[in-house]
PDB file of N, CA and C in Angstrom:
ATOM      1  N   ARG J   1     -12.088  -8.107  -2.240  1.00  0.00           N
ATOM      2  CA  ARG J   1     -13.737  -8.459  -2.527  1.00  0.00           C
ATOM      3  C   ARG J   1     -14.074 -10.015  -2.043  1.00  0.00           C
ATOM      4  N   LYS J   2     -15.248 -10.122  -2.143  1.00  0.00           N
ATOM      5  CA  LYS J   2     -15.696 -11.243  -1.296  1.00  0.00           C
ATOM      6  C   LYS J   2     -15.426 -12.596  -2.510  1.00  0.00           C
ATOM      7  N   ASP J   3     -15.554 -12.384  -3.524  1.00  0.00           N
ATOM      8  CA  ASP J   3     -15.332 -13.503  -4.238  1.00  0.00           C
ATOM      9  C   ASP J   3     -14.292 -14.539  -4.568  1.00  0.00           C
ATOM     10  N   SER J   4     -13.479 -14.183  -3.885  1.00  0.00           N
ATOM     11  CA  SER J   4     -11.724 -14.595  -3.759  1.00  0.00           C
ATOM     12  C   SER J   4     -11.075 -15.264  -4.784  1.00  0.00           C
ATOM     13  N   GLU J   5     -11.656 -14.479  -5.863  1.00  0.00           N
ATOM     14  CA  GLU J   5     -10.686 -14.396  -7.533  1.00  0.00           C
ATOM     15  C   GLU J   5      -9.611 -13.914  -7.235  1.00  0.00           C
ATOM     16  N   LEU J   6      -8.631 -14.263  -8.329  1.00  0.00           N
ATOM     17  CA  LEU J   6      -7.090 -13.433  -8.230  1.00  0.00           C
ATOM     18  C   LEU J   6      -7.504 -12.357  -8.904  1.00  0.00           C
ATOM     19  N   GLU J   7      -6.697 -11.628  -8.118  1.00  0.00           N
ATOM     20  CA  GLU J   7      -6.758  -9.969  -8.393  1.00  0.00           C
ATOM     21  C   GLU J   7      -5.629  -9.145  -7.736  1.00  0.00           C
ATOM     22  N   LEU J   8      -5.371  -8.213  -8.457  1.00  0.00           N
ATOM     23  CA  LEU J   8      -4.140  -7.058  -8.750  1.00  0.00           C
ATOM     24  C   LEU J   8      -4.349  -6.006  -8.185  1.00  0.00           C
ATOM     25  N   ILE J   9      -3.359  -5.478  -7.778  1.00  0.00           N
ATOM     26  CA  ILE J   9      -3.515  -4.223  -7.089  1.00  0.00           C
ATOM     27  C   ILE J   9      -2.191  -3.284  -7.441  1.00  0.00           C
ATOM     28  N   THR J  10      -2.495  -2.354  -8.271  1.00  0.00           N
ATOM     29  CA  THR J  10      -1.331  -1.476  -8.936  1.00  0.00           C
ATOM     30  C   THR J  10      -1.541   0.148  -8.574  1.00  0.00           C
ATOM     31  N   GLY J  11      -0.231   0.627  -8.768  1.00  0.00           N
ATOM     32  CA  GLY J  11      -0.105   2.299  -8.744  1.00  0.00           C
ATOM     33  C   GLY J  11      -0.122   2.965  -9.596  1.00  0.00           C
ATOM     34  N   ASP J  12      -0.360   4.277  -9.926  1.00  0.00           N
ATOM     35  CA  ASP J  12      -0.042   4.676 -11.350  1.00  0.00           C
ATOM     36  C   ASP J  12       0.197   6.435 -11.140  1.00  0.00           C
ATOM     37  N   SER J  13       0.650   7.012 -12.087  1.00  0.00           N
ATOM     38  CA  SER J  13       1.335   8.254 -11.997  1.00  0.00           C
ATOM     39  C   SER J  13       0.477   9.436 -11.791  1.00  0.00           C
ATOM     40  N   LEU J  14      -0.795   8.707 -11.365  1.00  0.00           N
ATOM     41  CA  LEU J  14      -1.971  10.140 -10.674  1.00  0.00           C
ATOM     42  C   LEU J  14      -2.271   9.818  -9.290  1.00  0.00           C
ATOM     43  N   GLY J  15      -1.393   8.983  -8.701  1.00  0.00           N
ATOM     44  CA  GLY J  15      -1.418   8.898  -7.203  1.00  0.00           C
ATOM     45  C   GLY J  15      -2.811   7.478  -7.019  1.00  0.00           C
ATOM     46  N   ARG J  16      -3.257   6.976  -7.549  1.00  0.00           N
ATOM     47  CA  ARG J  16      -4.020   6.102  -7.486  1.00  0.00           C
ATOM     48  C   ARG J  16      -3.915   4.769  -7.252  1.00  0.00           C
ATOM     49  N   LEU J  17      -4.643   3.868  -6.485  1.00  0.00           N
ATOM     50  CA  LEU J  17      -4.397   2.518  -6.415  1.00  0.00           C
ATOM     51  C   LEU J  17      -5.660   1.711  -7.083  1.00  0.00           C
ATOM     52  N   LEU J  18      -5.362   1.183  -7.946  1.00  0.00           N
ATOM     53  CA  LEU J  18      -6.198   0.462  -8.943  1.00  0.00           C
ATOM     54  C   LEU J  18      -6.176  -0.969  -8.641  1.00  0.00           C
ATOM     55  N   HIS J  19      -7.510  -1.604  -8.251  1.00  0.00           N
ATOM     56  CA  HIS J  19      -7.979  -2.824  -7.882  1.00  0.00           C
ATOM     57  C   HIS J  19      -8.479  -3.747  -9.310  1.00  0.00           C
ATOM     58  N   TRP J  20      -7.602  -4.637  -9.665  1.00  0.00           N
ATOM     59  CA  TRP J  20      -8.062  -5.168 -10.911  1.00  0.00           C
ATOM     60  C   TRP J  20      -8.736  -6.861 -10.784  1.00  0.00           C
ATOM     61  N   ASP J  21      -9.615  -6.818 -11.415  1.00  0.00           N
ATOM     62  CA  ASP J  21      -9.984  -8.513 -11.372  1.00  0.00           C
ATOM     63  C   ASP J  21      -9.568  -8.786 -12.687  1.00  0.00           C
ATOM     64  N   VAL J  22      -9.125 -10.479 -12.624  1.00  0.00           N
ATOM     65  CA  VAL J  22      -8.722 -10.872 -13.954  1.00  0.00           C
ATOM     66  C   VAL J  22      -9.677 -11.065 -15.074  1.00  0.00           C
ATOM     67  N   ASP J  23     -11.381 -10.895 -14.507  1.00  0.00           N
ATOM     68  CA  ASP J  23     -12.095 -11.423 -15.377  1.00  0.00           C
ATOM     69  C   ASP J  23     -12.708  -9.979 -15.877  1.00  0.00           C
ATOM     70  N   VAL J  24     -12.116  -8.785 -15.193  1.00  0.00           N
ATOM     71  CA  VAL J  24     -12.778  -7.349 -16.135  1.00  0.00           C
ATOM     72  C   VAL J  24     -11.678  -6.787 -16.699  1.00  0.00           C
ATOM     73  N   ARG J  25     -12.179  -6.268 -17.611  1.00  0.00           N
ATOM     74  CA  ARG J  25     -11.290  -4.982 -18.441  1.00  0.00           C
ATOM     75  C   ARG J  25     -10.557  -3.973 -17.785  1.00  0.00           C
ATOM     76  N   ASP J  26     -11.422  -3.269 -17.010  1.00  0.00           N
ATOM     77  CA  ASP J  26     -11.103  -1.836 -16.183  1.00  0.00           C
ATOM     78  C   ASP J  26     -10.913  -2.428 -15.053  1.00  0.00           C
ATOM     79  N   PRO J  27     -10.385  -1.270 -14.297  1.00  0.00           N
ATOM     80  CA  PRO J  27     -10.316  -1.483 -12.644  1.00  0.00           C
ATOM     81  C   PRO J  27     -11.667  -1.763 -12.080  1.00  0.00           C
ATOM     82  N   VAL J  28     -11.617  -2.435 -10.840  1.00  0.00           N
ATOM     83  CA  VAL J  28     -13.056  -2.597 -10.358  1.00  0.00           C
ATOM     84  C   VAL J  28     -13.101  -1.895  -8.844  1.00  0.00           C
ATOM     85  N   LEU J  29     -11.939  -1.126  -8.862  1.00  0.00           N
ATOM     86  CA  LEU J  29     -11.909   0.073  -7.523  1.00  0.00           C
ATOM     87  C   LEU J  29     -10.861   0.888  -7.953  1.00  0.00           C
ATOM     88  N   SER J  30     -10.995   2.126  -7.623  1.00  0.00           N
ATOM     89  CA  SER J  30      -9.736   3.055  -7.899  1.00  0.00           C
ATOM     90  C   SER J  30      -9.650   3.849  -6.309  1.00  0.00           C
ATOM     91  N   VAL J  31      -8.814   3.860  -5.409  1.00  0.00           N
ATOM     92  CA  VAL J  31      -8.577   4.660  -4.331  1.00  0.00           C
ATOM     93  C   VAL J  31      -7.731   5.606  -4.460  1.00  0.00           C
ATOM     94  N   GLN J  32      -8.034   6.782  -4.332  1.00  0.00           N
ATOM     95  CA  GLN J  32      -7.303   7.908  -4.673  1.00  0.00           C
ATOM     96  C   GLN J  32      -6.418   8.205  -3.612  1.00  0.00           C
ATOM     97  N   ASP J  33      -4.963   8.702  -3.458  1.00  0.00           N
ATOM     98  CA  ASP J  33      -4.254   9.000  -2.481  1.00  0.00           C
ATOM     99  C   ASP J  33      -4.359  10.266  -2.475  1.00  0.00           C
ATOM    100  N   PRO J  34      -4.590  11.103  -0.947  1.00  0.00           N
ATOM    101  CA  PRO J  34      -4.896  12.198  -0.781  1.00  0.00           C
ATOM    102  C   PRO J  34      -3.487  13.139  -1.534  1.00  0.00           C
ATOM    103  N   ALA J  35      -2.438  12.564  -1.403  1.00  0.00           N
ATOM    104  CA  ALA J  35      -1.212  13.688  -1.823  1.00  0.00           C
ATOM    105  C   ALA J  35      -0.990  13.479  -3.333  1.00  0.00           C
ATOM    106  N   ARG J  36      -1.858  12.577  -4.320  1.00  0.00           N
ATOM    107  CA  ARG J  36      -1.693  12.512  -5.958  1.00  0.00           C
ATOM    108  C   ARG J  36      -0.577  12.592  -6.416  1.00  0.00           C
ATOM    109  N   SER J  37       0.450  12.451  -5.629  1.00  0.00           N
ATOM    110  CA  SER J  37       1.663  11.980  -6.558  1.00  0.00           C
ATOM    111  C   SER J  37       1.827  10.647  -6.778  1.00  0.00           C
ATOM    112  N   VAL J  38       2.921  10.347  -7.645  1.00  0.00           N
ATOM    113  CA  VAL J  38       3.209   9.000  -8.312  1.00  0.00           C
ATOM    114  C   VAL J  38       3.128   8.241  -7.435  1.00  0.00           C
ATOM    115  N   ILE J  39       2.709   6.764  -7.432  1.00  0.00           N
ATOM    116  CA  ILE J  39       2.819   5.914  -6.475  1.00  0.00           C
ATOM    117  C   ILE J  39       3.758   4.645  -7.278  1.00  0.00           C
ATOM    118  N   ARG J  40       5.106   4.595  -6.856  1.00  0.00           N
ATOM    119  CA  ARG J  40       5.963   3.772  -7.267  1.00  0.00           C
ATOM    120  C   ARG J  40       6.269   1.885  -6.698  1.00  0.00           C
ATOM    121  N   CYS J  41       5.495   1.984  -5.845  1.00  0.00           N
ATOM    122  CA  CYS J  41       5.566   0.413  -5.255  1.00  0.00           C
ATOM    123  C   CYS J  41       4.274   0.408  -4.238  1.00  0.00           C
ATOM    124  N   CYS J  42       3.748  -1.122  -4.648  1.00  0.00           N
ATOM    125  CA  CYS J  42       2.442  -1.271  -3.232  1.00  0.00           C
ATOM    126  C   CYS J  42       2.649  -2.687  -3.038  1.00  0.00           C
ATOM    127  N   GLU J  43       2.686  -3.258  -1.666  1.00  0.00           N
ATOM    128  CA  GLU J  43       2.676  -4.695  -1.453  1.00  0.00           C
ATOM    129  C   GLU J  43       1.715  -4.818  -0.424  1.00  0.00           C
ATOM    130  N   MET J  44       1.088  -6.152  -0.764  1.00  0.00           N
ATOM    131  CA  MET J  44      -0.096  -6.378   0.166  1.00  0.00           C
ATOM    132  C   MET J  44       0.628  -7.267   1.376  1.00  0.00           C
ATOM    133  N   SER J  45       0.169  -6.944   2.672  1.00  0.00           N
ATOM    134  CA  SER J  45       0.538  -7.859   3.423  1.00  0.00           C
ATOM    135  C   SER J  45       0.204  -9.441   3.647  1.00  0.00           C
ATOM    136  N   SER J  46       0.993 -10.277   4.491  1.00  0.00           N
ATOM    137  CA  SER J  46       0.758 -11.391   4.339  1.00  0.00           C
ATOM    138  C   SER J  46      -0.722 -11.889   4.208  1.00  0.00           C
ATOM    139  N   SER J  47      -1.554 -11.412   5.445  1.00  0.00           N
ATOM    140  CA  SER J  47      -2.982 -11.517   5.602  1.00  0.00           C
ATOM    141  C   SER J  47      -3.558 -11.261   4.689  1.00  0.00           C
ATOM    142  N   GLY J  48      -3.341 -10.079   4.098  1.00  0.00           N
ATOM    143  CA  GLY J  48      -4.433  -9.363   2.804  1.00  0.00           C
ATOM    144  C   GLY J  48      -5.336  -8.537   3.279  1.00  0.00           C
ATOM    145  N   ARG J  49      -4.926  -8.107   4.629  1.00  0.00           N
ATOM    146  CA  ARG J  49      -5.530  -7.130   5.081  1.00  0.00           C
ATOM    147  C   ARG J  49      -4.881  -5.742   5.111  1.00  0.00           C
ATOM    148  N   PHE J  50      -3.756  -5.650   4.810  1.00  0.00           N
ATOM    149  CA  PHE J  50      -3.292  -4.301   4.684  1.00  0.00           C
ATOM    150  C   PHE J  50      -2.392  -4.137   3.324  1.00  0.00           C
ATOM    151  N   LEU J  51      -2.146  -2.866   2.832  1.00  0.00           N
ATOM    152  CA  LEU J  51      -1.415  -2.495   1.452  1.00  0.00           C
ATOM    153  C   LEU J  51      -0.433  -1.647   2.215  1.00  0.00           C
ATOM    154  N   ALA J  52       0.974  -1.649   1.901  1.00  0.00           N
ATOM    155  CA  ALA J  52       1.802  -0.738   2.035  1.00  0.00           C
ATOM    156  C   ALA J  52       2.106  -0.210   0.580  1.00  0.00           C
ATOM    157  N   PHE J  53       2.324   1.279   0.435  1.00  0.00           N
ATOM    158  CA  PHE J  53       2.256   2.010  -0.975  1.00  0.00           C
ATOM    159  C   PHE J  53       3.410   3.160  -0.428  1.00  0.00           C
ATOM    160  N   CYS J  54       4.227   3.277  -1.451  1.00  0.00           N
ATOM    161  CA  CYS J  54       5.227   4.323  -1.373  1.00  0.00           C
ATOM    162  C   CYS J  54       5.415   5.343  -2.902  1.00  0.00           C
ATOM    163  N   GLY J  55       5.965   6.220  -2.820  1.00  0.00           N
ATOM    164  CA  GLY J  55       6.078   6.963  -3.975  1.00  0.00           C
ATOM    165  C   GLY J  55       7.109   8.221  -4.008  1.00  0.00           C
ATOM    166  N   ASP J  56       6.621   9.447  -4.697  1.00  0.00           N
ATOM    167  CA  ASP J  56       7.021  10.280  -4.957  1.00  0.00           C
ATOM    168  C   ASP J  56       7.433  11.708  -3.770  1.00  0.00           C
ATOM    169  N   ASP J  57       6.203  11.314  -3.229  1.00  0.00           N
ATOM    170  CA  ASP J  57       5.937  12.012  -1.912  1.00  0.00           C
ATOM    171  C   ASP J  57       6.772  11.704  -0.686  1.00  0.00           C
ATOM    172  N   HIS J  58       7.644  10.766  -0.841  1.00  0.00           N
ATOM    173  CA  HIS J  58       8.748  10.622   0.365  1.00  0.00           C
ATOM    174  C   HIS J  58       8.375   9.812   1.300  1.00  0.00           C
ATOM    175  N   THR J  59       6.862   9.616   1.227  1.00  0.00           N
ATOM    176  CA  THR J  59       6.381   8.641   2.539  1.00  0.00           C
ATOM    177  C   THR J  59       6.034   7.221   2.070  1.00  0.00           C
ATOM    178  N   VAL J  60       5.984   6.337   3.089  1.00  0.00           N
ATOM    179  CA  VAL J  60       5.511   5.136   3.415  1.00  0.00           C
ATOM    180  C   VAL J  60       4.147   5.286   3.775  1.00  0.00           C
ATOM    181  N   LYS J  61       2.951   4.459   3.031  1.00  0.00           N
ATOM    182  CA  LYS J  61       1.468   4.496   3.491  1.00  0.00           C
ATOM    183  C   LYS J  61       1.324   3.217   3.775  1.00  0.00           C
ATOM    184  N   VAL J  62       0.270   3.376   4.896  1.00  0.00           N
ATOM    185  CA  VAL J  62      -0.777   1.580   4.967  1.00  0.00           C
ATOM    186  C   VAL J  62      -1.821   1.882   4.881  1.00  0.00           C
ATOM    187  N   LEU J  63      -2.606   1.008   3.982  1.00  0.00           N
ATOM    188  CA  LEU J  63      -3.961   1.145   3.327  1.00  0.00           C
ATOM    189  C   LEU J  63      -4.669  -0.267   4.254  1.00  0.00           C
ATOM    190  N   ASP J  64      -5.868   0.020   5.018  1.00  0.00           N
ATOM    191  CA  ASP J  64      -6.728  -0.921   5.294  1.00  0.00           C
ATOM    192  C   ASP J  64      -7.170  -1.307   4.531  1.00  0.00           C
ATOM    193  N   ILE J  65      -7.413  -2.414   3.994  1.00  0.00           N
ATOM    194  CA  ILE J  65      -7.818  -2.701   2.542  1.00  0.00           C
ATOM    195  C   ILE J  65      -9.456  -2.872   2.945  1.00  0.00           C
ATOM    196  N   ARG J  66     -10.130  -3.474   3.807  1.00  0.00           N
ATOM    197  CA  ARG J  66     -11.514  -3.228   4.138  1.00  0.00           C
ATOM    198  C   ARG J  66     -12.165  -2.120   4.038  1.00  0.00           C
ATOM    199  N   SER J  67     -11.654  -0.733   4.307  1.00  0.00           N
ATOM    200  CA  SER J  67     -12.131   0.147   4.576  1.00  0.00           C
ATOM    201  C   SER J  67     -11.447   1.438   3.510  1.00  0.00           C
ATOM    202  N   ASN J  68     -10.535   1.071   2.887  1.00  0.00           N
ATOM    203  CA  ASN J  68      -9.898   1.526   1.711  1.00  0.00           C
ATOM    204  C   ASN J  68      -9.418   2.999   2.543  1.00  0.00           C
ATOM    205  N   GLN J  69      -8.864   3.100   3.797  1.00  0.00           N
ATOM    206  CA  GLN J  69      -8.504   4.127   4.681  1.00  0.00           C
ATOM    207  C   GLN J  69      -7.094   4.241   4.743  1.00  0.00           C
ATOM    208  N   VAL J  70      -6.325   5.017   5.082  1.00  0.00           N
ATOM    209  CA  VAL J  70      -4.833   5.154   5.100  1.00  0.00           C
ATOM    210  C   VAL J  70      -4.664   5.145   6.936  1.00  0.00           C
ATOM    211  N   LEU J  71      -3.945   4.171   7.277  1.00  0.00           N
ATOM    212  CA  LEU J  71      -4.128   3.944   8.658  1.00  0.00           C
ATOM    213  C   LEU J  71      -2.628   4.424   9.110  1.00  0.00           C
ATOM    214  N   ALA J  72      -1.686   4.495   8.215  1.00  0.00           N
ATOM    215  CA  ALA J  72      -0.471   5.188   8.861  1.00  0.00           C
ATOM    216  C   ALA J  72      -0.008   5.872   7.657  1.00  0.00           C
ATOM    217  N   VAL J  73       1.134   6.945   8.167  1.00  0.00           N
ATOM    218  CA  VAL J  73       1.749   7.485   7.120  1.00  0.00           C
ATOM    219  C   VAL J  73       3.435   7.531   7.920  1.00  0.00           C
ATOM    220  N   GLY J  74       4.387   7.387   6.952  1.00  0.00           N
ATOM    221  CA  GLY J  74       5.998   7.532   7.588  1.00  0.00           C
ATOM    222  C   GLY J  74       6.637   8.181   6.721  1.00  0.00           C
ATOM    223  N   GLN J  75       7.456   9.203   7.487  1.00  0.00           N
ATOM    224  CA  GLN J  75       8.083  10.048   6.480  1.00  0.00           C
ATOM    225  C   GLN J  75      10.020  10.003   7.001  1.00  0.00           C
ATOM    226  N   CYS J  76      10.829   9.317   6.201  1.00  0.00           N
ATOM    227  CA  CYS J  76      11.912   9.189   6.528  1.00  0.00           C
ATOM    228  C   CYS J  76      12.880   9.604   5.131  1.00  0.00           C
ATOM    229  N   HIS J  77      12.889   9.177   4.245  1.00  0.00           N
ATOM    230  CA  HIS J  77      13.148   9.044   3.099  1.00  0.00           C
ATOM    231  C   HIS J  77      13.228  11.012   2.632  1.00  0.00           C
ATOM    232  N   SER J  78      14.490  11.635   2.129  1.00  0.00           N
ATOM    233  CA  SER J  78      14.466  12.733   1.514  1.00  0.00           C
ATOM    234  C   SER J  78      14.030  12.511  -0.037  1.00  0.00           C
ATOM    235  N   THR J  79      14.156  11.478  -0.569  1.00  0.00           N
ATOM    236  CA  THR J  79      13.668  11.804  -2.143  1.00  0.00           C
ATOM    237  C   THR J  79      12.784  10.603  -2.459  1.00  0.00           C
ATOM    238  N   SER J  80      12.407  10.119  -3.563  1.00  0.00           N
ATOM    239  CA  SER J  80      11.301   9.395  -3.886  1.00  0.00           C
ATOM    240  C   SER J  80      11.656   7.724  -3.291  1.00  0.00           C
ATOM    241  N   VAL J  81      10.351   7.114  -2.606  1.00  0.00           N
ATOM    242  CA  VAL J  81      10.557   6.067  -1.974  1.00  0.00           C
ATOM    243  C   VAL J  81      10.236   4.972  -3.538  1.00  0.00           C
ATOM    244  N   LYS J  82      10.897   4.005  -3.492  1.00  0.00           N
ATOM    245  CA  LYS J  82      11.166   2.937  -4.953  1.00  0.00           C
ATOM    246  C   LYS J  82      10.317   1.539  -4.082  1.00  0.00           C
ATOM    247  N   VAL J  83      10.610   1.225  -3.242  1.00  0.00           N
ATOM    248  CA  VAL J  83      10.469  -0.162  -2.615  1.00  0.00           C
ATOM    249  C   VAL J  83       9.793  -0.093  -1.143  1.00  0.00           C
ATOM    250  N   VAL J  84       8.681  -0.915  -1.134  1.00  0.00           N
ATOM    251  CA  VAL J  84       8.203  -1.768   0.396  1.00  0.00           C
ATOM    252  C   VAL J  84       7.928  -2.619   0.137  1.00  0.00           C
ATOM    253  N   ALA J  85       8.448  -3.432   1.516  1.00  0.00           N
ATOM    254  CA  ALA J  85       8.263  -4.593   1.411  1.00  0.00           C
ATOM    255  C   ALA J  85       7.901  -5.085   3.366  1.00  0.00           C
ATOM    256  N   TRP J  86       6.816  -6.013   3.472  1.00  0.00           N
ATOM    257  CA  TRP J  86       6.423  -6.603   4.852  1.00  0.00           C
ATOM    258  C   TRP J  86       7.059  -7.716   5.395  1.00  0.00           C
ATOM    259  N   THR J  87       7.302  -7.639   6.491  1.00  0.00           N
ATOM    260  CA  THR J  87       8.002  -8.861   7.004  1.00  0.00           C
ATOM    261  C   THR J  87       6.790  -9.745   7.571  1.00  0.00           C
ATOM    262  N   PRO J  88       7.073 -11.204   7.499  1.00  0.00           N
ATOM    263  CA  PRO J  88       5.975 -12.183   7.399  1.00  0.00           C
ATOM    264  C   PRO J  88       5.182 -11.561   8.175  1.00  0.00           C
ATOM    265  N   ASP J  89       5.244 -11.449   9.747  1.00  0.00           N
ATOM    266  CA  ASP J  89       4.648 -11.452  10.896  1.00  0.00           C
ATOM    267  C   ASP J  89       3.862 -10.164  10.823  1.00  0.00           C
ATOM    268  N   GLU J  90       4.144  -9.335   9.467  1.00  0.00           N
ATOM    269  CA  GLU J  90       3.419  -8.022   9.424  1.00  0.00           C
ATOM    270  C   GLU J  90       3.624  -7.141  10.539  1.00  0.00           C
ATOM    271  N   LYS J  91       4.385  -6.948  11.202  1.00  0.00           N
ATOM    272  CA  LYS J  91       4.899  -6.023  12.278  1.00  0.00           C
ATOM    273  C   LYS J  91       5.934  -5.222  11.836  1.00  0.00           C
ATOM    274  N   GLN J  92       6.529  -5.225  10.983  1.00  0.00           N
ATOM    275  CA  GLN J  92       7.392  -4.470  10.339  1.00  0.00           C
ATOM    276  C   GLN J  92       7.130  -4.112   8.751  1.00  0.00           C
ATOM    277  N   ILE J  93       7.661  -2.999   8.384  1.00  0.00           N
ATOM    278  CA  ILE J  93       7.810  -2.453   6.738  1.00  0.00           C
ATOM    279  C   ILE J  93       9.192  -2.178   6.396  1.00  0.00           C
ATOM    280  N   VAL J  94       9.757  -2.508   5.415  1.00  0.00           N
ATOM    281  CA  VAL J  94      11.118  -1.934   5.023  1.00  0.00           C
ATOM    282  C   VAL J  94      10.918  -1.387   3.827  1.00  0.00           C
ATOM    283  N   SER J  95      11.460  -0.082   3.704  1.00  0.00           N
ATOM    284  CA  SER J  95      11.342   0.876   2.634  1.00  0.00           C
ATOM    285  C   SER J  95      12.906   1.161   1.803  1.00  0.00           C
ATOM    286  N   GLY J  96      12.823   1.592   0.510  1.00  0.00           N
ATOM    287  CA  GLY J  96      14.337   2.081   0.448  1.00  0.00           C
ATOM    288  C   GLY J  96      13.703   2.956  -0.565  1.00  0.00           C
ATOM    289  N   GLY J  97      14.555   4.136  -0.576  1.00  0.00           N
ATOM    290  CA  GLY J  97      14.446   5.078  -1.682  1.00  0.00           C
ATOM    291  C   GLY J  97      15.563   5.519  -2.487  1.00  0.00           C
ATOM    292  N   ASP J  98      15.550   6.730  -3.054  1.00  0.00           N
ATOM    293  CA  ASP J  98      16.633   6.946  -4.390  1.00  0.00           C
ATOM    294  C   ASP J  98      17.424   7.594  -3.197  1.00  0.00           C
ATOM    295  N   ASP J  99      17.436   8.209  -2.012  1.00  0.00           N
ATOM    296  CA  ASP J  99      18.448   8.911  -1.180  1.00  0.00           C
ATOM    297  C   ASP J  99      19.344   7.634  -0.743  1.00  0.00           C
ATOM    298  N   SER J 100      19.398   6.314  -1.331  1.00  0.00           N
ATOM    299  CA  SER J 100      20.041   5.521  -0.706  1.00  0.00           C
ATOM    300  C   SER J 100      19.935   5.162   0.668  1.00  0.00           C
ATOM    301  N   CYS J 101      18.891   5.186   1.038  1.00  0.00           N
ATOM    302  CA  CYS J 101      18.698   4.762   2.728  1.00  0.00           C
ATOM    303  C   CYS J 101      17.624   3.627   2.589  1.00  0.00           C
ATOM    304  N   LEU J 102      17.630   2.745   3.521  1.00  0.00           N
ATOM    305  CA  LEU J 102      16.599   1.757   4.150  1.00  0.00           C
ATOM    306  C   LEU J 102      15.967   2.292   5.207  1.00  0.00           C
ATOM    307  N   ALA J 103      14.908   2.016   5.345  1.00  0.00           N
ATOM    308  CA  ALA J 103      14.270   2.336   6.359  1.00  0.00           C
ATOM    309  C   ALA J 103      13.493   1.156   6.800  1.00  0.00           C
ATOM    310  N   VAL J 104      13.349   0.691   8.368  1.00  0.00           N
ATOM    311  CA  VAL J 104      12.317  -0.417   8.892  1.00  0.00           C
ATOM    312  C   VAL J 104      11.464   0.319   9.583  1.00  0.00           C
ATOM    313  N   TRP J 105      10.234   0.304   9.698  1.00  0.00           N
ATOM    314  CA  TRP J 105       8.753   0.740  10.101  1.00  0.00           C
ATOM    315  C   TRP J 105       8.202  -0.034  10.750  1.00  0.00           C
ATOM    316  N   ASN J 106       8.253   0.051  12.123  1.00  0.00           N
ATOM    317  CA  ASN J 106       7.426  -0.874  13.068  1.00  0.00           C
ATOM    318  C   ASN J 106       5.872  -0.623  12.692  1.00  0.00           C
ATOM    319  N   PHE J 107       4.823  -1.622  13.010  1.00  0.00           N
ATOM    320  CA  PHE J 107       3.798  -1.117  12.631  1.00  0.00           C
ATOM    321  C   PHE J 107       2.934  -1.748  13.622  1.00  0.00           C
ATOM    322  N   PHE J 108       1.887  -0.952  13.914  1.00  0.00           N
ATOM    323  CA  PHE J 108       1.042  -1.529  15.236  1.00  0.00           C
ATOM    324  C   PHE J 108      -0.143  -0.662  15.399  1.00  0.00           C
ATOM    325  N   LEU J 109      -1.106  -1.203  15.495  1.00  0.00           N
ATOM    326  CA  LEU J 109      -2.624  -0.953  15.919  1.00  0.00           C
ATOM    327  C   LEU J 109      -2.853  -0.924  17.028  1.00  0.00           C
ATOM    328  N   GLY J 110      -2.994   0.536  17.846  1.00  0.00           N
ATOM    329  CA  GLY J 110      -3.105   0.240  19.157  1.00  0.00           C
ATOM    330  C   GLY J 110      -4.448  -0.119  19.313  1.00  0.00           C
ATOM    331  N   GLY J 111      -5.040  -1.282  20.333  1.00  0.00           N
ATOM    332  CA  GLY J 111      -6.225  -1.420  20.950  1.00  0.00           C
ATOM    333  C   GLY J 111      -6.752  -2.768  19.861  1.00  0.00           C
ATOM    334  N   ASP J 112      -5.893  -2.874  18.669  1.00  0.00           N
ATOM    335  CA  ASP J 112      -6.566  -3.864  17.828  1.00  0.00           C
ATOM    336  C   ASP J 112      -6.047  -5.382  18.290  1.00  0.00           C
ATOM    337  N   GLY J 113      -5.191  -5.775  19.085  1.00  0.00           N
ATOM    338  CA  GLY J 113      -4.738  -7.041  19.549  1.00  0.00           C
ATOM    339  C   GLY J 113      -3.873  -7.910  18.512  1.00  0.00           C
ATOM    340  N   ASP J 114      -4.232  -7.713  17.209  1.00  0.00           N
ATOM    341  CA  ASP J 114      -3.478  -8.305  16.258  1.00  0.00           C
ATOM    342  C   ASP J 114      -2.059  -7.756  16.006  1.00  0.00           C
ATOM    343  N   HIS J 115      -1.976  -6.132  16.074  1.00  0.00           N
ATOM    344  CA  HIS J 115      -0.758  -6.121  15.550  1.00  0.00           C
ATOM    345  C   HIS J 115      -0.288  -5.036  16.518  1.00  0.00           C
TER     346      HIS J 115
END
C-alpha cells in the first residue's frame, strides 16, 4: 500500500493471503491462491516487491505484490512445504518440507533486468 505504514501478510487454512494494516481491525486485502490449500508460510523479499509462499499443495509460489499475480510456481516436495526464505539478493528461494528435503529455487524474471 502507498501509505508506508506497518503492515503484515499472513496465510490461512483457506488458501488466502491476508494483508493487515496495524490501524485496521480486519484484513485490508485478501488474495486467494487458486489451489485453495492451506498456506503454511510466506515471506516478503528484501525489496518488498515479491512474496514467496508455500503450503499443503506441495508447491512454492511467488506473488508479485503490485499486481497480486502469481509469477512462478515450483514443485519439488512430495509433502507439505513448511518454510520458505529468500536470499538477500532475491535471486534464490530456499524451501523445506515435511519430506525432510530442502530445495533451492532460482528466481529470474525474463526481460525485467532486475532478476
